[in-house]
XYZ file of C-alpha atoms in Angstrom:
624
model
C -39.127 30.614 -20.333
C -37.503 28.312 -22.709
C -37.690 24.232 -21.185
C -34.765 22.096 -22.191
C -35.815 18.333 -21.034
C -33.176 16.057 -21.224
C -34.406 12.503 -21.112
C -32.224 9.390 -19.370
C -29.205 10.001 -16.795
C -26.623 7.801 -19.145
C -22.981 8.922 -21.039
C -25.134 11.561 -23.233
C -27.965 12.324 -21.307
C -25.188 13.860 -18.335
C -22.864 15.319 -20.980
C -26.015 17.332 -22.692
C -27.182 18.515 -20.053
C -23.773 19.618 -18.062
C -22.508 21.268 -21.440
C -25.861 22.939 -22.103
C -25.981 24.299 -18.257
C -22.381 25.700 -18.715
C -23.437 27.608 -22.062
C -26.688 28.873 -21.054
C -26.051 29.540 -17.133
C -26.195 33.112 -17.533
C -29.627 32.532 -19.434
C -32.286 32.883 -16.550
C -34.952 32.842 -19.212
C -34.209 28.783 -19.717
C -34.664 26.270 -17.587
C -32.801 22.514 -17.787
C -34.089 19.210 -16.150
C -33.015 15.709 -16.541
C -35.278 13.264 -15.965
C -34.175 9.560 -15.121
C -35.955 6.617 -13.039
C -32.753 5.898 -11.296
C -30.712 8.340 -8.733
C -27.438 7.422 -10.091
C -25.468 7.313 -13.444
C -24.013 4.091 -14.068
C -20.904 3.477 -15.635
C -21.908 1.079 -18.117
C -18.255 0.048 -19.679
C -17.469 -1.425 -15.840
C -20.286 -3.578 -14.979
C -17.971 -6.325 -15.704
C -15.956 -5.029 -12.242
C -19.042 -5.339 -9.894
C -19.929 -8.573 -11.351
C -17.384 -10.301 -10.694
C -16.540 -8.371 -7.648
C -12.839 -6.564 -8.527
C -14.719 -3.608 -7.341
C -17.355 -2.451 -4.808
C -20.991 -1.855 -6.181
C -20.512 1.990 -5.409
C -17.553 1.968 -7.702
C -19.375 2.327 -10.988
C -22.356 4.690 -9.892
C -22.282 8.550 -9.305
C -24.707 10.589 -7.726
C -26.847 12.998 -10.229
C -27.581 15.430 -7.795
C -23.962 15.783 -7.067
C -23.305 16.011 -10.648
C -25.489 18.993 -11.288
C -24.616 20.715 -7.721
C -24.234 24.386 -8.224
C -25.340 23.843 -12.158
C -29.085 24.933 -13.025
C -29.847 21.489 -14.451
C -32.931 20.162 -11.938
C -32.852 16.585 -11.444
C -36.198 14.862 -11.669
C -36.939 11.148 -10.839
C -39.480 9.741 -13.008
C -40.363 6.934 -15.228
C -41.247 8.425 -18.308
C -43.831 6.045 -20.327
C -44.554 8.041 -23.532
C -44.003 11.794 -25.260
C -46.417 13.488 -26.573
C -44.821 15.267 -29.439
C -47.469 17.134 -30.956
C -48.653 18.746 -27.428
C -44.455 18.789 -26.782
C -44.655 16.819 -22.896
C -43.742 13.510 -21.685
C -45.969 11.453 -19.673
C -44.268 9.941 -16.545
C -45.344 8.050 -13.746
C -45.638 10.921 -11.482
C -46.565 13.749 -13.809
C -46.172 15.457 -16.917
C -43.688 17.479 -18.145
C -43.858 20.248 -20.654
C -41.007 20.519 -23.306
C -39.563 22.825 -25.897
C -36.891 21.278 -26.545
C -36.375 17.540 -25.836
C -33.217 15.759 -25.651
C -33.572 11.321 -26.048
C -30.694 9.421 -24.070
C -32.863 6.534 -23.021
C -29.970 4.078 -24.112
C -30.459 0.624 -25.027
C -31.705 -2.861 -23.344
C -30.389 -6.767 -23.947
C -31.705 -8.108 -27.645
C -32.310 -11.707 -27.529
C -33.234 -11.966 -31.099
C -37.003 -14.225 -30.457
C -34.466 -17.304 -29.115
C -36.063 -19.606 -27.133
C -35.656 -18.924 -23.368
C -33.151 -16.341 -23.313
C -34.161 -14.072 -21.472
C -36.603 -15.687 -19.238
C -33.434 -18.224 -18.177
C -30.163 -15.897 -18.643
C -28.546 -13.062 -17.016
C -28.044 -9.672 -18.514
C -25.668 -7.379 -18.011
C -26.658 -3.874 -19.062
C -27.980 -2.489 -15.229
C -26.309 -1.777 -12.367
C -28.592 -4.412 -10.937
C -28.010 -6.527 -13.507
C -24.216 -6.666 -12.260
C -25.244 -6.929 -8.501
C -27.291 -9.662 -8.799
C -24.902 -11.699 -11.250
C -22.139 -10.675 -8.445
C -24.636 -12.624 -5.966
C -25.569 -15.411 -8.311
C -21.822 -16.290 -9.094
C -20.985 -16.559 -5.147
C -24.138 -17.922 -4.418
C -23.158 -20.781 -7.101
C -20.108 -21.417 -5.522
C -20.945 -22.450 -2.370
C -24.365 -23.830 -3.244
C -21.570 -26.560 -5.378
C -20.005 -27.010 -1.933
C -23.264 -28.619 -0.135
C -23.514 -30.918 -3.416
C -22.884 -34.258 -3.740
C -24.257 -34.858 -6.954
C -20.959 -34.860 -9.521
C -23.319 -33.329 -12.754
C -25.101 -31.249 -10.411
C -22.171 -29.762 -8.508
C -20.305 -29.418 -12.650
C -23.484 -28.087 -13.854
C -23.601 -24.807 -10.785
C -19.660 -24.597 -11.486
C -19.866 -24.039 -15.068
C -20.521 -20.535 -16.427
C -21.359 -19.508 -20.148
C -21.872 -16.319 -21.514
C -23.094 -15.794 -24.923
C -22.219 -13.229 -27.016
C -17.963 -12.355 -27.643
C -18.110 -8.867 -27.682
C -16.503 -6.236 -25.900
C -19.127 -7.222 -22.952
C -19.058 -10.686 -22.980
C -14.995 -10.990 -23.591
C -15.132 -8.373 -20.518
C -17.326 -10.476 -18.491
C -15.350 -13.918 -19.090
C -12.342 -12.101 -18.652
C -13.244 -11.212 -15.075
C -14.200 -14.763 -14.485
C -11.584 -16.486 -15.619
C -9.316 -14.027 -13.058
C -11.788 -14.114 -10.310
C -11.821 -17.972 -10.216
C -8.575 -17.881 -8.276
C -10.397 -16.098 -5.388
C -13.199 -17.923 -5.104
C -11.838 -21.422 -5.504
C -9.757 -20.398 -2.713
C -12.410 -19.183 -0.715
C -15.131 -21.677 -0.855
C -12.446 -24.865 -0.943
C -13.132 -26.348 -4.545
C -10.205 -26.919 -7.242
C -9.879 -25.178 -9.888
C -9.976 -27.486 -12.486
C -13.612 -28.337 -11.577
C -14.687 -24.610 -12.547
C -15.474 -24.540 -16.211
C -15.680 -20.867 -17.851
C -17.142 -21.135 -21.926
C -17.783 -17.937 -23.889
C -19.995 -18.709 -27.087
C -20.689 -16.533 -30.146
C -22.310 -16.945 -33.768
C -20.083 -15.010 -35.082
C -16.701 -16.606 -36.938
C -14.558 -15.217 -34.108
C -14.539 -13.024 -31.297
C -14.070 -9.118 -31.143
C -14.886 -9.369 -34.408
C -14.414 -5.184 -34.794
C -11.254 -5.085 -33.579
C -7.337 -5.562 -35.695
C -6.429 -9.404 -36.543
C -3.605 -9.019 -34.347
C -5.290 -8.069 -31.626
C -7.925 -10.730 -31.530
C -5.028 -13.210 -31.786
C -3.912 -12.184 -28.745
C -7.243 -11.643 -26.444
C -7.647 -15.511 -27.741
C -4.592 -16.734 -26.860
C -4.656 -15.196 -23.267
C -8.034 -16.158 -22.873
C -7.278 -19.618 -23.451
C -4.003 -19.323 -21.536
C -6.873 -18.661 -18.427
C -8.629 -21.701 -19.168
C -11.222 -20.211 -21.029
C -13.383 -22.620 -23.453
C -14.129 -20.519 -27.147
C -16.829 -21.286 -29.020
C -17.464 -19.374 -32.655
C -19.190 -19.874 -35.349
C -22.216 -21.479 -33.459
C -25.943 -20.812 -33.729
C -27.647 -19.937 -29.523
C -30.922 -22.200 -30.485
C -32.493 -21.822 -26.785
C -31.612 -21.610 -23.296
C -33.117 -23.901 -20.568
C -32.965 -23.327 -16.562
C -29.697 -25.513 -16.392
C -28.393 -25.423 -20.081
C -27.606 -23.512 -22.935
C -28.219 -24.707 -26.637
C -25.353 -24.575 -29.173
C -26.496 -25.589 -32.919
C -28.949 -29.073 -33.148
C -27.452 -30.797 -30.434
C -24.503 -28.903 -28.198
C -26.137 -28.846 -25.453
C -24.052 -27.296 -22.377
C -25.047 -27.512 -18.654
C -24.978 -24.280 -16.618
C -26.988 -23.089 -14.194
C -25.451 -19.546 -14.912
C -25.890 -18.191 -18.227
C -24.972 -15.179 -18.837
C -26.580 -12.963 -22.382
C -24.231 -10.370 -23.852
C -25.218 -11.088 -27.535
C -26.779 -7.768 -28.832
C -28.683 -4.423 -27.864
C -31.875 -2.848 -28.655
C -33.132 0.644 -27.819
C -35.267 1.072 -25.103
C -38.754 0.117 -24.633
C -40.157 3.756 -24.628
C -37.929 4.250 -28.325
C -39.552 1.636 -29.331
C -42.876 2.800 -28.757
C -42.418 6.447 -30.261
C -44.242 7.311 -33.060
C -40.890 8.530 -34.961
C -39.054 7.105 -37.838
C -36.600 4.052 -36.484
C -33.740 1.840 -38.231
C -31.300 -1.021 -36.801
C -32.548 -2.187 -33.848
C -35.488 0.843 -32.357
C -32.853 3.620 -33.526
C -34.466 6.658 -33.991
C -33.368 8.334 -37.450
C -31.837 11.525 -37.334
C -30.323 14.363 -39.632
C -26.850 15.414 -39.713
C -27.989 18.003 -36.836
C -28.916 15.115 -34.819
C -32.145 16.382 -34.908
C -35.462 13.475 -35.421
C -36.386 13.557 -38.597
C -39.639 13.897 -37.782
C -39.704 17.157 -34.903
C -37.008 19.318 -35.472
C -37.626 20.365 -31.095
C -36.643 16.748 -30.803
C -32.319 15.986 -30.108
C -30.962 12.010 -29.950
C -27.718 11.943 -28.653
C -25.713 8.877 -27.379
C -27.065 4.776 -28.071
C -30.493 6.189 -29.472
C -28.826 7.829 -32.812
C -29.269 6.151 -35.928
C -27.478 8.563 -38.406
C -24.747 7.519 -41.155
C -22.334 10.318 -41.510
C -21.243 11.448 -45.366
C -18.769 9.025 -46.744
C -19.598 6.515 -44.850
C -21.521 3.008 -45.127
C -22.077 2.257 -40.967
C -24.573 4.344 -38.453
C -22.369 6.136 -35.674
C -21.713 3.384 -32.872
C -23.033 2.477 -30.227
C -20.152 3.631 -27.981
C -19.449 5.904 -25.187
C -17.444 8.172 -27.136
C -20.425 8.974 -29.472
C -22.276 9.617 -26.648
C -19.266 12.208 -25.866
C -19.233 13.640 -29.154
C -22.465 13.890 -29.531
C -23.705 15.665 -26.471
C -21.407 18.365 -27.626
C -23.032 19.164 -30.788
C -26.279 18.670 -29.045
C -26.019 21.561 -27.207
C -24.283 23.494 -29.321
C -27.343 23.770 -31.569
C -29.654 23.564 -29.131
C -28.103 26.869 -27.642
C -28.318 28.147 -31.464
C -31.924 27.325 -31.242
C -31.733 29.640 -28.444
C -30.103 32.673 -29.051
C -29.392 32.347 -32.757
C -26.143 31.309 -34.267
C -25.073 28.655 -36.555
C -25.744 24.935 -36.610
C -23.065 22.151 -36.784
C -23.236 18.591 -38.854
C -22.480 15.660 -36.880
C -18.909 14.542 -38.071
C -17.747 12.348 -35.521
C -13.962 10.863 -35.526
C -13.023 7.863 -32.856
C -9.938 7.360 -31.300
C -10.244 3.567 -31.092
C -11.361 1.199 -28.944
C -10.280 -0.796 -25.816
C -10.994 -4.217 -23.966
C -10.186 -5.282 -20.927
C -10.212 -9.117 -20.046
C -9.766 -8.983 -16.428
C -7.968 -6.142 -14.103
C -4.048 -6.724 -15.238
C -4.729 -7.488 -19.298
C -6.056 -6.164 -22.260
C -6.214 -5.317 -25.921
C -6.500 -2.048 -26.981
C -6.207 0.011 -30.866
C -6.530 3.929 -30.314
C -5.000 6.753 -32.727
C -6.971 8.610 -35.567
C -9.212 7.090 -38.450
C -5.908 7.373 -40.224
C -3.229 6.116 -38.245
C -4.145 3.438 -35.401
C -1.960 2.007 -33.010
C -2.394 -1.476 -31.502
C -1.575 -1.865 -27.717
C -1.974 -4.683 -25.480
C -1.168 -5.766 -22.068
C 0.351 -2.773 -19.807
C -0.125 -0.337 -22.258
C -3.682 -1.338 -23.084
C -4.527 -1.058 -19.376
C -3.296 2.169 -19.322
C -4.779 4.010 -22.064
C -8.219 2.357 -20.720
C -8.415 4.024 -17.585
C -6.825 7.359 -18.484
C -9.610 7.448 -20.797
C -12.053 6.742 -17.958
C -10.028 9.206 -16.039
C -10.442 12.132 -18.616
C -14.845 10.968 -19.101
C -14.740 11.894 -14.941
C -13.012 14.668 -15.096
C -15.876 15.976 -17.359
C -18.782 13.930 -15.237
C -17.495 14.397 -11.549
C -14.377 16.115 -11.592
C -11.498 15.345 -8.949
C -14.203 13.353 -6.662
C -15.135 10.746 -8.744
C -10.639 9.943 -10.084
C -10.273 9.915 -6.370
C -13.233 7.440 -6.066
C -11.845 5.425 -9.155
C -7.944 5.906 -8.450
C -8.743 4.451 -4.611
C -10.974 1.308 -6.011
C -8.455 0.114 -9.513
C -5.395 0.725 -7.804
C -4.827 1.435 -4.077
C -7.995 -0.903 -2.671
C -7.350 -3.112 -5.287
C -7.518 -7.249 -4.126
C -5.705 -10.022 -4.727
C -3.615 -8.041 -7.051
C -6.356 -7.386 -9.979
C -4.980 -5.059 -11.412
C -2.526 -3.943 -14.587
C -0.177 -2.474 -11.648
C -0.448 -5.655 -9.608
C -1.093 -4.870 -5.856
C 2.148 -2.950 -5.228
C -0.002 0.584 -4.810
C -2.985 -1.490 -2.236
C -3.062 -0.287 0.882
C -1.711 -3.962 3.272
C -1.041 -2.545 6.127
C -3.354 -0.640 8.772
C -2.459 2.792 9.628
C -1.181 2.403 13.833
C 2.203 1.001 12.147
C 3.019 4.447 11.532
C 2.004 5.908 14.638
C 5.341 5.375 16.276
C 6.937 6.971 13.251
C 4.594 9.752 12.974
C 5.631 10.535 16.937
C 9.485 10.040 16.400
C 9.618 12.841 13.320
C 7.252 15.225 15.443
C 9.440 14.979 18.250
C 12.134 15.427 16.274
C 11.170 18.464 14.585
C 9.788 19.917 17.735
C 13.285 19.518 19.240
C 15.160 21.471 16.003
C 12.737 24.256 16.453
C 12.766 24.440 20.391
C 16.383 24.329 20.292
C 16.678 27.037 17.432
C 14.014 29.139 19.026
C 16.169 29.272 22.232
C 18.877 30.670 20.219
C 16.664 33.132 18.395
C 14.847 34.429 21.907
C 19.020 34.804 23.235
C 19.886 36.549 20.302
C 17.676 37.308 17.807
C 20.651 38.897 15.305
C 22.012 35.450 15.673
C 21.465 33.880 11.974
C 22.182 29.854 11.792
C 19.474 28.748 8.942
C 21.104 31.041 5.828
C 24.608 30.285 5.295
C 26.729 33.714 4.856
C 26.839 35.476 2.083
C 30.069 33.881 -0.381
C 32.148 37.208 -1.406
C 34.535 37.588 -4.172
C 34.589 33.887 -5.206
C 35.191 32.328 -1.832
C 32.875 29.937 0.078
C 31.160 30.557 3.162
C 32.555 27.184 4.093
C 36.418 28.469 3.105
C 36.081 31.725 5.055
C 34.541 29.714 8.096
C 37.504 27.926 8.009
C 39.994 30.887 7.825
C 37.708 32.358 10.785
C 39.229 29.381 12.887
C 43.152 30.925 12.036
C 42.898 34.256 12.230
C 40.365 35.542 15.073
C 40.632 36.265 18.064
C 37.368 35.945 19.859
C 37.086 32.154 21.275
C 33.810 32.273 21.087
C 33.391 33.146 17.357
C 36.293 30.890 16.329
C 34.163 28.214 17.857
C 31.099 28.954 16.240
C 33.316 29.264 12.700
C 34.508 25.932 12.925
C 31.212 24.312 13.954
C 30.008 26.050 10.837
C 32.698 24.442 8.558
C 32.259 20.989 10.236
C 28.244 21.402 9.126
C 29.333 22.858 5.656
C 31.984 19.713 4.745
C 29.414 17.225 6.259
C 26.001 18.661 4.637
C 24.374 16.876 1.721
C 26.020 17.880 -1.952
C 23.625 19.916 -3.968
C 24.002 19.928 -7.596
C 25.513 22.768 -9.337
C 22.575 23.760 -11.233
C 20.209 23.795 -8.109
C 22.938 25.591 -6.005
C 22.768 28.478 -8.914
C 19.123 28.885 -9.045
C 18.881 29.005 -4.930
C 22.074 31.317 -4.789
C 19.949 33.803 -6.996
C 16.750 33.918 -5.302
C 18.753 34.276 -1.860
C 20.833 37.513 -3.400
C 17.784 38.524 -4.081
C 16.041 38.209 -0.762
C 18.449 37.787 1.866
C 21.255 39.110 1.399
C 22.645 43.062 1.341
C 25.224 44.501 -0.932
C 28.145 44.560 1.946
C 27.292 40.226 2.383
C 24.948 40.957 5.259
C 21.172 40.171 6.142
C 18.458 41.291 4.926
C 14.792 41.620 7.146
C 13.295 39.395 4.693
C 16.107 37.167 6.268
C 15.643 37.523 9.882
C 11.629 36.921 9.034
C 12.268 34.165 7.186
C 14.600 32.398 9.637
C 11.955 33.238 12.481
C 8.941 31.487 10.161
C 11.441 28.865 9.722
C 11.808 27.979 13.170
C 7.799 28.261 14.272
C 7.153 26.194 11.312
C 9.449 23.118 12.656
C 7.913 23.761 16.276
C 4.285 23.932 14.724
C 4.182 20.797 12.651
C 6.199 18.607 14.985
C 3.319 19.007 17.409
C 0.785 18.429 14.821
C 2.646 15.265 13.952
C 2.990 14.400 17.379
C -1.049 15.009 17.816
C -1.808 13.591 14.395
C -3.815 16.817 13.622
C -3.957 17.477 9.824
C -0.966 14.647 9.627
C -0.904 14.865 5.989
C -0.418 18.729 5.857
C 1.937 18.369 8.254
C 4.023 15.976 6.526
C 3.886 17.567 3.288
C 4.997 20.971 5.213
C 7.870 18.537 6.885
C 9.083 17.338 3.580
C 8.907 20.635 2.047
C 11.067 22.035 4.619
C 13.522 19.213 4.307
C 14.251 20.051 0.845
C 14.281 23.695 1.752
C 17.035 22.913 4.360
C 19.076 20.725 1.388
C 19.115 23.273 -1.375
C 20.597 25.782 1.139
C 23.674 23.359 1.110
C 23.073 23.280 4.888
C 20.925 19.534 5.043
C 22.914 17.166 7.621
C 22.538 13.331 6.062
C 19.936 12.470 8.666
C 17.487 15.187 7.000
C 17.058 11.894 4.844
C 15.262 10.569 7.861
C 13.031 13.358 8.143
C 12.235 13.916 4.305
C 11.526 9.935 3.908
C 9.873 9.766 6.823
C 7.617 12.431 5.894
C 6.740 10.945 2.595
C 5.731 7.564 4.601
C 3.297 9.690 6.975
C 1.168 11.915 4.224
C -1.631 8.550 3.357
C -3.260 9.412 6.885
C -1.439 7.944 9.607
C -3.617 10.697 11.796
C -6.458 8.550 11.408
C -5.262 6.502 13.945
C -4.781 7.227 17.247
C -4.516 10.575 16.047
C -6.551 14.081 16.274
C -7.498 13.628 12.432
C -9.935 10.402 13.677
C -12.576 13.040 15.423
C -11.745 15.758 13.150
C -11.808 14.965 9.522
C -15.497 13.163 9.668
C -16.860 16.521 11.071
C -14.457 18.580 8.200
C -15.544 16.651 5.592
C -19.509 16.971 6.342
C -18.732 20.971 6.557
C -16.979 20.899 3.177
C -18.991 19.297 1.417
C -21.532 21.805 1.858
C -18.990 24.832 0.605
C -21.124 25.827 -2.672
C -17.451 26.414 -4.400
C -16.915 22.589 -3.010
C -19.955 21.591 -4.634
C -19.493 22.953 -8.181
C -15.873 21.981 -8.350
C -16.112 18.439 -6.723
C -13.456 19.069 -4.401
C -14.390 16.501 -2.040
C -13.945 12.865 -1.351
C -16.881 10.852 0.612
């Protein structure tokens, strides 16, 4: 039995390990486990969110055991402390764990470069508790300044610094500056007492990213009030201040430290070779340098690829890339094959300040393209959107698509609020009763006909022969028969034909086609097909206007509604009030069952079932 162990639950760690479980699954002679102290992979990029509360806490984390359902990757919560490389295990809190081939993707910590005070007295933000508790300190602030009559006091717990203006700490600010608003609101205090200062050494912020586009993150950041300070040395930081230069010495009682990173402590304590901050050193295999067993993928690499002068970045998409190649020769390892050389190529980068802005330059090494506002936005979460579909499949876009855009608040977002859910669900329950009854009524009426005479055909126009409409020849019906009866039903089916709902041409040919080809017989009659399709027809109508009127599976049924709508139109037979059903229908699918509706009992008890479906499982079909 060959043991892969996989060490940390982060961007490379769960892209190793998935990739490595889909090329070796049929492999029962190997065994995969990832070992992490925390249940949950965090979504570093959007700590930012929780912080400053655009989203809810469980936005940004995913379950690992839901990641690896159905996968033969074991999870395993532990602490690891240090690896034995020579007897190939890792010492954890719990136990030991035998290796023989090891995968680092511990990730990084906060560096605060030996300043004075920094991190005893500031907040990080590189944890999912580091953003819960900055969420609570920010609040906690703001109506702490509410009990205060003291005016430097009360200035002092409403001003908020962070330090460091990189993609974090523009991020972080960003958020601020837009969740001011909100809170100001809510705890009574004007905004002009709030003061928001992001401070850097560096000659100007971003400092990666195109001229142009640091231009303009500056100019909307001070457009949001937004104090800039470059160029200035972070000499200490006190419990109610931070330091700028000699004397610049600002009063906050919230300070918040985005100025660096560092590998881990457990890196850091490995007997391999490091570089640039606890890096460990690798070869163009991503192998250590020093135990060829031994993988780095993601934040841990230090490796400069050929050509260039830089180490890989820190970023998530090395962490993508990487885990790739990872196991890729890891599988060679394995079962033979050859090796690849790390040659990584990014597609850019993106920042976000705040939920409706941001900067963004994506493309190829050789041709970038600079985006900001809208466009920005929207490359940065289709990005996010295509990392989940590898992590967590449709689950975790649901999860994501529900918290940026439809449970979005106060309009944080780069679509504004005009996809948030305002209004509760029992506003539709009067509608969601009208178009079942309504469809009930079509069917119970056509069924009548159909148990009379079940020859009779009324939902497939007839057949149009030699180049004259079924309307036209309705019409003529009316002149020359002589059977009352039929010359009645003629002319109610020309009145239906000249009032019905214009179809274009092109549509009209395609569905003319497919019903030659199913309904109708050489001599302009009916086919069985017909007669079977007329009867499904009719149950259908009866079937989901009672599941409307129950609101069981409301959203099936309104998608089945709608579908038969535009059935009913490109059969040139649609009445202008099938606009009332079809629009209807559309305004019924987000759940208005869940309310005083069958779908309120049922779909808890569905979903718990689901969930459990092994096929469910592996494919993340499933929303909690």
């Amino acid at each position: 039995m060959k043991k892969i162990v996989v060490l940390g639950g982060g961007y490379g760690g769960v892209l190793t390990a998935k990739k490595l479980a889909n090329r070796l699954k049929k492999d029962k002679d190997v065994s995969i486990t990832l070992i992490d102290r925390k249940p949950f992979h965090t979504m570093m990029t959007e700590l930012h969110e929780v912080a400053a509360c655009r989203v809810d806490e469980e936005a940004i984390k995913m379950d690992l055991k839901q990641i690896f359902a159905g996968r033969k990757v074991e999870v395993v919560l532990d602490e690891v402390t240090n690896i034995d490389f020579d007897g190939k295990a890792l010492k954890g809190k719990k136990k030991s764990y035998d290796y023989d081939y090891l995968v680092i993707g511990t990730g990084c910590k906060p560096s605060f470069f030996g300043i004075s005070g920094a991190e005893e007295n500031s907040f990080s933000l590189w944890s999912f508790e580091d953003a819960v508790v900055l969420k609570h300190q920010i609040r906690q602030m703001f109506m702490d300044a509410t009990k205060v009559s003291d005016p430097e006091l009360r200035k002092q717990m409403l001003t908020f610094v962070v330090v460091g203006a990189g993609f974090t700490g523009v991020e972080m600010i960003g958020e601020l500056a837009e969740y001011r608003e909100e809170l100001c609101h809510e705890f009574c205090v004007d905004e002009s007492e709030v003061r928001l200062v992001v401070a850097d050494m560096a000659p100007k912020i971003l400092p990666i990213l195109p001229q142009n586009l640091i231009d303009k993150a500056d100019k909307y950041l001070r457009k949001m009030k937004v104090e800039i300070v470059t160029g200035a040395k972070i000499s200490g930081v006190t419990p109610n201040s931070v330091v700028l230069g000699e004397n610049n010495e600002i009063k906050s009682s919230t300070v918040i430290w985005t100025a660096g990173v560092e590998g881990s402590d457990l890196v850091g304590n490995l007997d391999v070779q490091q570089q640039g901050r606890k890096r460990i050193l690798t070869n163009d295999k991503l192998q250590s340098v020093d135990h060829e067993n031994v993988y780095v993928v993601g934040d841990n690499i230090f490796y400069i690829p050929e050509g260039e002068e830089r180490p890989v970045p820190q970023m998530v998409e090395n962490a993508e890339h990487s885990a790739g190649l990872i196991a890729h020769n890891i599988t060679c390892d394995i079962k033979g094959g050859t090796k690849k050389s790390y040659k990584p190529t990014f597609h850019g980068t993106m920042v976000c300040i705040g939920g409706r802005y941001g900067v963004a330059a994506v493309g190829t090494p050789k041709k970038m393209f600079h985006f900001s506002g809208f466009m920005a936005m929207f490359f940065k979460h289709m990005i996010n959107i295509v990392y989940f579909l590898q992590v967590l499949g449709f689950h975790k876009i649901w999860s994501y698509m529900m918290h940026e855009f439809f449970h979005v608040r106060n309009r944080r977002s780069f679509v504004g609020g005009h996809f948030s859910k305002r209004s509760p669900n029992f506003w539709l329950v009067p509608l969601r009763i009208y178009i079942g009854v309504m469809w009930l009524m079509q069917g119970w009426e056509k069924g009548a006909k159909l148990l009379k005479d079940p020859s009779q055909m009324f939902l497939i126009p007839p057949k149009a022969m030699d180049g004259v409409t079924a309307a036209s020849q309705a019409v003529d019906a009316v002149h020359s028969t002589v059977d009352a009866q039929t010359a009645a039903s003629a002319v109610e089916g020309a009145s239906s034909a000249i009032k019905a709902i214009p179809v274009p041409n092109f549509i009209k040919g395609i569905v003319d086609w497919s019903m030659d080809l199913m309904f109708y017989t050489n001599d302009g009659g009916y086919t069985t097909m017909a007669y079977i399709f007329q009867g499904c027809m009719v149950a259908a109508e009866v079937i989901f206007g009672i599941m409307l009127i129950l609101g069981l599976f409301t959203a099936i049924a309104s998608i089945a509604t709608c579908a038969m709508g535009v059935m009913i139109y490109t059969s040139g037979m649609a009445p202008y009030e099938m606009f009332w059903y079809f629009f209807g229908g559309i305004a019924l699918i987000g759940g208005s069952g869940s309310t005083f509706g069958a779908d309120y009992y049922l779909y808890p008890r569905l979903k718990r079932i689901w969930k459990k479906i092994p096929f469910v499982k592996r494919w993340y079909l499933y929303t909690d």
